[in-house]
Tab-separated table of C-alpha atoms in Angstrom:
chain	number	residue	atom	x	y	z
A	21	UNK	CA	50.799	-108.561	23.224
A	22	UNK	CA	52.434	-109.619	19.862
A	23	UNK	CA	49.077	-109.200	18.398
A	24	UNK	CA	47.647	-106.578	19.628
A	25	UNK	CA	49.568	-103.699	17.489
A	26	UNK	CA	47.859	-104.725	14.476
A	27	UNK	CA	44.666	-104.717	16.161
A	28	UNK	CA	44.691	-100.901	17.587
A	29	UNK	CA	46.398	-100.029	13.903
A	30	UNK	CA	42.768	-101.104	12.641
A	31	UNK	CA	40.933	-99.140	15.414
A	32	UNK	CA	43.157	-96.068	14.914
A	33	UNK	CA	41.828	-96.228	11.039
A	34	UNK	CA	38.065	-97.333	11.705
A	35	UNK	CA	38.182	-93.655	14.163
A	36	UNK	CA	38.600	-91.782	10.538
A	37	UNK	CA	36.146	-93.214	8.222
A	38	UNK	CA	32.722	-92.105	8.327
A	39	UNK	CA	30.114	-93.037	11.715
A	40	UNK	CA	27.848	-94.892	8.146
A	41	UNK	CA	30.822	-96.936	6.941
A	42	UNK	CA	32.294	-97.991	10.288
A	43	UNK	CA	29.303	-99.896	11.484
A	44	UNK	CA	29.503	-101.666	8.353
A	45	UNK	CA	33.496	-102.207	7.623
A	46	UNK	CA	34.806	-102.364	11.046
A	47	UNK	CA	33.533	-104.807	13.039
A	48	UNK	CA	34.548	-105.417	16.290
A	49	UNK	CA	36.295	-108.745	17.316
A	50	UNK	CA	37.624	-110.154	13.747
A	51	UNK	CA	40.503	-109.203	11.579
A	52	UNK	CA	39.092	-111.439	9.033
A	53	UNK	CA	38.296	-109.399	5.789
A	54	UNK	CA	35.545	-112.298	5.448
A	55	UNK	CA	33.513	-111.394	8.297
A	56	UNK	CA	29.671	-111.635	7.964
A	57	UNK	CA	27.650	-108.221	7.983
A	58	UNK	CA	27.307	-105.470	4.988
A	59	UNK	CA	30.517	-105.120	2.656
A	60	UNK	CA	32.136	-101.937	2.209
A	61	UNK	CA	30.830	-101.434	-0.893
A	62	UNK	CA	26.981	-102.045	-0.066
A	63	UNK	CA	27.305	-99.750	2.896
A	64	UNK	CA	28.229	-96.763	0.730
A	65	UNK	CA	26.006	-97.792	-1.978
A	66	UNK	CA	23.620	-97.739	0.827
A	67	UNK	CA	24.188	-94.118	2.156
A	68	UNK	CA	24.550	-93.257	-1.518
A	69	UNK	CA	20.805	-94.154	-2.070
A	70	UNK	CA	19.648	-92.571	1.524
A	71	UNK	CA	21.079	-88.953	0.506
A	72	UNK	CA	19.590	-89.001	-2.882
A	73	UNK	CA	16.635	-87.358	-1.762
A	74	UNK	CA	18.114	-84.843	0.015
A	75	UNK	CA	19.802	-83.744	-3.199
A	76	UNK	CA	17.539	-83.478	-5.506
A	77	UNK	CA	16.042	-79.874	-6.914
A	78	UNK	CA	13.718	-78.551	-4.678
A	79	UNK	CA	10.555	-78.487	-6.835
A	80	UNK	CA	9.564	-74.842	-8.095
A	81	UNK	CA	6.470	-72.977	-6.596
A	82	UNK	CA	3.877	-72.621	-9.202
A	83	UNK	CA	3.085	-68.795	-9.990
A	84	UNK	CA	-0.501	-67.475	-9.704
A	85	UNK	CA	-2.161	-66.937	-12.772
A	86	UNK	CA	-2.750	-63.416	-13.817
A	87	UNK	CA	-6.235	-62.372	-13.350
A	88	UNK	CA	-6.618	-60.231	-16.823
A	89	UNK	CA	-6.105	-61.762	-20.065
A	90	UNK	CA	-6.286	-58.528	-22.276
A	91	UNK	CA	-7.246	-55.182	-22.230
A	92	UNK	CA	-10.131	-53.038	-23.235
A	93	UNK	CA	-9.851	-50.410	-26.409
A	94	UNK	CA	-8.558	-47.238	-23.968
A	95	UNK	CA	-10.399	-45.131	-26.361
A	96	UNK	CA	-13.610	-46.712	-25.345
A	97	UNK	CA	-12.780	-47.146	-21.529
A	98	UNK	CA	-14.136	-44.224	-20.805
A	99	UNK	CA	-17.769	-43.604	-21.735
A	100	UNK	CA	-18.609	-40.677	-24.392
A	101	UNK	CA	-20.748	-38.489	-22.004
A	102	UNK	CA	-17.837	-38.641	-19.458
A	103	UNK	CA	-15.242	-37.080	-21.822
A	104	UNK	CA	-17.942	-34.766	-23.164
A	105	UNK	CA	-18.210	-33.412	-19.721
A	106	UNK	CA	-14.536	-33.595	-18.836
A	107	UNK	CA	-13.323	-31.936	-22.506
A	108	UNK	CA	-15.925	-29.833	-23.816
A	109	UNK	CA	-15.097	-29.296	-27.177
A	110	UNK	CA	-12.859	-32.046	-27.478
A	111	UNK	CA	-10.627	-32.002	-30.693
A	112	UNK	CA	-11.842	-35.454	-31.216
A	113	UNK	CA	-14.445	-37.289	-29.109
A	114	UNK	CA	-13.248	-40.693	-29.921
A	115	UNK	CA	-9.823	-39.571	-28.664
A	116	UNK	CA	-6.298	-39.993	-29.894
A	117	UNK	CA	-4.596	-43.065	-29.439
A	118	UNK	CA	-1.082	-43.742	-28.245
A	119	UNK	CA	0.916	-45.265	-29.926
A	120	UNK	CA	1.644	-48.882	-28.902
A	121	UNK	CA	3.235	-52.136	-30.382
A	122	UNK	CA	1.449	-54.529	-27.698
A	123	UNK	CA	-1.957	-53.267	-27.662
A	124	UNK	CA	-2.951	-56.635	-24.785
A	125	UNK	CA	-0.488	-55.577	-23.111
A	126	UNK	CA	-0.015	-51.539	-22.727
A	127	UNK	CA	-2.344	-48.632	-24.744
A	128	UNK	CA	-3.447	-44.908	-24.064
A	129	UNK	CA	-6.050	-42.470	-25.077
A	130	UNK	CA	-6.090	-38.683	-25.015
A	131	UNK	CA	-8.489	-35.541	-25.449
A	132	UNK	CA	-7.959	-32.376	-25.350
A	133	UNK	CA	-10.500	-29.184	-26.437
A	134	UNK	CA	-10.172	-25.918	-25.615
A	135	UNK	CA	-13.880	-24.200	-25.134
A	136	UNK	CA	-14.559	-20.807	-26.189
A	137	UNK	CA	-16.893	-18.922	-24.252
A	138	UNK	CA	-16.783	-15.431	-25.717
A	139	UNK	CA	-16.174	-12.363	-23.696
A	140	UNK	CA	-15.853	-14.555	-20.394
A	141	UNK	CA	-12.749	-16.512	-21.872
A	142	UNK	CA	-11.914	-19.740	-22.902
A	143	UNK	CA	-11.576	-23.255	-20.714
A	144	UNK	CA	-8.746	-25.743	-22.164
A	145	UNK	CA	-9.188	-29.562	-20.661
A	146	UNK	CA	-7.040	-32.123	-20.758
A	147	UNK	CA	-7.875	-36.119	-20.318
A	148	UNK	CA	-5.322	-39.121	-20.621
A	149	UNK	CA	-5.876	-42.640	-19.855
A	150	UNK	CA	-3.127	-45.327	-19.920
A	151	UNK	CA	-3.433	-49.277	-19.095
A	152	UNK	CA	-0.743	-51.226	-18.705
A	153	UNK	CA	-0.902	-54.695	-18.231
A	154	UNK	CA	1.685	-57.259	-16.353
A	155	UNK	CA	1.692	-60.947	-17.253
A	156	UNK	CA	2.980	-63.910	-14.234
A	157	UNK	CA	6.174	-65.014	-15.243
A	158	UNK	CA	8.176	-68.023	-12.903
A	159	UNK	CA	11.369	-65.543	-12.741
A	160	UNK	CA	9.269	-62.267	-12.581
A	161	UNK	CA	6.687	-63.182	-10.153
A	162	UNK	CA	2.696	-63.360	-10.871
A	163	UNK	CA	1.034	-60.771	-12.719
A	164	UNK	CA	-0.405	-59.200	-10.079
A	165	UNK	CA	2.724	-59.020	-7.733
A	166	UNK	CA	4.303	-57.569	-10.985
A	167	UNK	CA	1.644	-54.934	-11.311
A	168	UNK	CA	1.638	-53.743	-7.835
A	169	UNK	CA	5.441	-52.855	-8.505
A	170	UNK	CA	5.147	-50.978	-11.388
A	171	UNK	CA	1.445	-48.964	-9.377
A	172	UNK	CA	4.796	-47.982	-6.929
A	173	UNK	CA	6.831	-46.934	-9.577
A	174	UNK	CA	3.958	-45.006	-11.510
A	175	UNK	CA	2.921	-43.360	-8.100
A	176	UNK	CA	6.631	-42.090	-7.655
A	177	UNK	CA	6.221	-40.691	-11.054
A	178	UNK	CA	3.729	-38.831	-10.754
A	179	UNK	CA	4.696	-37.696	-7.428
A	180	UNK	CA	7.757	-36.010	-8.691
A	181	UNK	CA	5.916	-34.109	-12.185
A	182	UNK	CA	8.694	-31.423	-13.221
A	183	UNK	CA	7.614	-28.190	-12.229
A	184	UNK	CA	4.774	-29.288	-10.212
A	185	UNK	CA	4.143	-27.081	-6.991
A	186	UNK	CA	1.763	-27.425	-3.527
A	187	UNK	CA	1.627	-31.696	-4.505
A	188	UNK	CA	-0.637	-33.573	-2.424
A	189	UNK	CA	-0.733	-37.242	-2.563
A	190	UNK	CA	-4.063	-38.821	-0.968
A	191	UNK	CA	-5.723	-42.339	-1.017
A	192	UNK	CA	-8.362	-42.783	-3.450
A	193	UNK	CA	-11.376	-45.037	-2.745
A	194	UNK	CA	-13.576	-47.364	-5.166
A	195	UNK	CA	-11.148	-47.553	-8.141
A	196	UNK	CA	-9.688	-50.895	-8.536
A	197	UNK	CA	-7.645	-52.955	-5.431
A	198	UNK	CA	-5.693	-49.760	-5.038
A	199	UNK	CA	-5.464	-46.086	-5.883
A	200	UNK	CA	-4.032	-43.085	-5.213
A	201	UNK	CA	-4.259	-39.383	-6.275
A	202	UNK	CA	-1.819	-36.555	-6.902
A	203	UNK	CA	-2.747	-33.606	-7.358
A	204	UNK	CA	-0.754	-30.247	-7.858
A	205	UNK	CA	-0.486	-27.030	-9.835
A	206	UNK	CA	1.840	-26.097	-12.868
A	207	UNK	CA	2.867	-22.973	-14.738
A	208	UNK	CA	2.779	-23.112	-18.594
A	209	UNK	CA	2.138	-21.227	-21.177
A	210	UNK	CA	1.794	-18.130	-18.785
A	211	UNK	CA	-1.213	-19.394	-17.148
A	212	UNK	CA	-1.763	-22.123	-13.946
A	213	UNK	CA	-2.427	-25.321	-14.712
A	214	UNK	CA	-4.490	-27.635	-12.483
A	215	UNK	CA	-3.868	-31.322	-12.152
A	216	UNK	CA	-4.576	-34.573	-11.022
A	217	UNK	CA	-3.344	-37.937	-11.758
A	218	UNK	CA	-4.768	-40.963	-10.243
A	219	UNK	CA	-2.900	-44.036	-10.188
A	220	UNK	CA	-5.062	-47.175	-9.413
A	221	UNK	CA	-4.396	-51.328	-9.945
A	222	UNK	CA	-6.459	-53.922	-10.525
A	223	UNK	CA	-5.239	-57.441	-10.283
A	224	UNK	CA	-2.493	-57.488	-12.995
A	225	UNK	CA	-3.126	-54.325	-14.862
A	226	UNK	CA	-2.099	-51.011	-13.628
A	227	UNK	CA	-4.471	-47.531	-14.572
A	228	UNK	CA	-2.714	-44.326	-14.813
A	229	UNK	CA	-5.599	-41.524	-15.513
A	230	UNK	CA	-4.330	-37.694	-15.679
A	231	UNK	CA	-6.994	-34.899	-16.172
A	232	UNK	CA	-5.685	-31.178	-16.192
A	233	UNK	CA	-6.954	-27.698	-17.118
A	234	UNK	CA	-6.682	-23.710	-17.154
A	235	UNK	CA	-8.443	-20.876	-18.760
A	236	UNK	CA	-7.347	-18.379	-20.852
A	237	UNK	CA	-8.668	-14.679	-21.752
A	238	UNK	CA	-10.374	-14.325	-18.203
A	239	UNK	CA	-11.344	-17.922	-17.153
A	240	UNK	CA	-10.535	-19.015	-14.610
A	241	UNK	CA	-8.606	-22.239	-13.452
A	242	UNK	CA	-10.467	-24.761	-12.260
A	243	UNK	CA	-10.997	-25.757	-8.864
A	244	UNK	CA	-8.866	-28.586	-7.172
A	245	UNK	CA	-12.066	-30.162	-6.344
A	246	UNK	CA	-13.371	-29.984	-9.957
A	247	UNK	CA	-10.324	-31.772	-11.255
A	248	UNK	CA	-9.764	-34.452	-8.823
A	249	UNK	CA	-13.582	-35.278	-8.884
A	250	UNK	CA	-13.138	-35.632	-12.895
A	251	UNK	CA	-9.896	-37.575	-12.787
A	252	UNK	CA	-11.728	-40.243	-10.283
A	253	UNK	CA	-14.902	-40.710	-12.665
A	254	UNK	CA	-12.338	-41.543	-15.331
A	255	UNK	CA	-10.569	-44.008	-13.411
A	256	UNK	CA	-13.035	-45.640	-12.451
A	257	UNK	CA	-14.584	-46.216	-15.512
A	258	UNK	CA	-11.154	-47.402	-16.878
A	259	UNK	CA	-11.033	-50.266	-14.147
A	260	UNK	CA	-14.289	-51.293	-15.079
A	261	UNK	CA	-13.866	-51.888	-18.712
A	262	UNK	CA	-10.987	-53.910	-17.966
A	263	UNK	CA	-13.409	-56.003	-15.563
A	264	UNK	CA	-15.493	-55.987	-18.598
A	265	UNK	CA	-13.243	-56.348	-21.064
A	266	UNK	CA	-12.235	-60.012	-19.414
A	267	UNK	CA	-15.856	-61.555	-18.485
């Protein structure tokens, strides 16, 4: 009985060390410090090496490569006889450029020509192409996960043009992965403007085409028809230059 205090004293304190270490430090039937079996100190040493794996970094995902490496010239996306049938009279056939520090990575064209056709009025047309381009990045996401956020954003742009009336969004087939087309009317400079903007994505590059026009002195606007039918043809001959562009 004498000895038996001591004894439950070590149980008590074996019941509030770890289930790893008590297998190891607390054997059953010795007081001895000097009993045979794992020390202590291997034991923990021990558990210390079995829960190293568990905390080590997880290893990072690798991100898809983007699919396009560049972009085409926007000025030449879009094929000569196309924007001579889209802008008649265009102020320059080989198109304005927009301005752009990144040209691999973001650029725009524009024409614009306003035809005269003598007693029966004049037609003004409008064309503007814009490519932007997304690059994968391991906190962004992949290129083309990137691009299909900004084709979202671009869409809701478009969708909400200042001023724009009667706006009809509708999916757009054959240009790129994805597209879309808005179309809607818009008062300026006195007379009704007809649009269409077509948004469309392609792996990792995102195509914003918008084609408008009115007439003046008599003409008359043109059809929604005409003007979503031109803003397609230019789309999809931006997608395929940057196809082109990266064979």
């Amino acid at each position: 009985m004498h000895r038996s205090a001591p004894r439950l004293s070590r149980v008590l304190a074996c019941a509030a060390v770890p289930v790893m270490l008590v297998a190891a430090g607390c054997s059953s039937g010795s007081d001895s410090s000097t009993d045979k079996g794992s020390s202590p100190d291997k034991a923990a040493s021990s558990a210390g090496a079995s829960a190293a794996p568990s905390s080590a970094a997880p290893t990072k995902k690798a991100v898809e490569p983007a699919k396009f490496a560049k972009l085409p010239d926007v000025c030449k996306a879009v094929s000569s006889k196309t924007v001579e049938e889209l802008v008649p009279k265009a102020k320059s056939k080989k198109g304005t450029a927009a301005a752009s520090s990144d040209l691999n990575n973001r650029g725009g064209c524009a024409w614009n020509g306003l035809e005269d056709k003598g007693t029966k009025g004049s037609n003004y047309r409008w064309l503007d192409v814009s490519l932007y381009r997304y690059e994968s990045d391991a906190t962004l996401g992949s290129g083309q996960e990137r691009a299909a956020g900004n084709y979202t954003k671009e869409l809701a742009k478009a969708q909400k043009a200042e001023g724009a009336k009667d706006a009809k969004t509708s999916e757009a087939s054959g240009v790129g992965e994805k597209a879309e087309t808005v179309t809607y009317k818009l008062r300026k400079t006195d007379e009704d403007f007809q649009y269409a903007s077509v948004v469309a994505r392609t792996g990792n590059v995102v195509a914003l085409v918008t084609y408008n026009g009115a007439g003046y002195a008599g003409s008359k606007t043109p059809s929604d028809k005409w003007i979503v039918d031109g803003a397609l043809k230019a789309a999809k001959e931006a997608v395929a230059a940057v196809e082109a562009a990266n064979k």
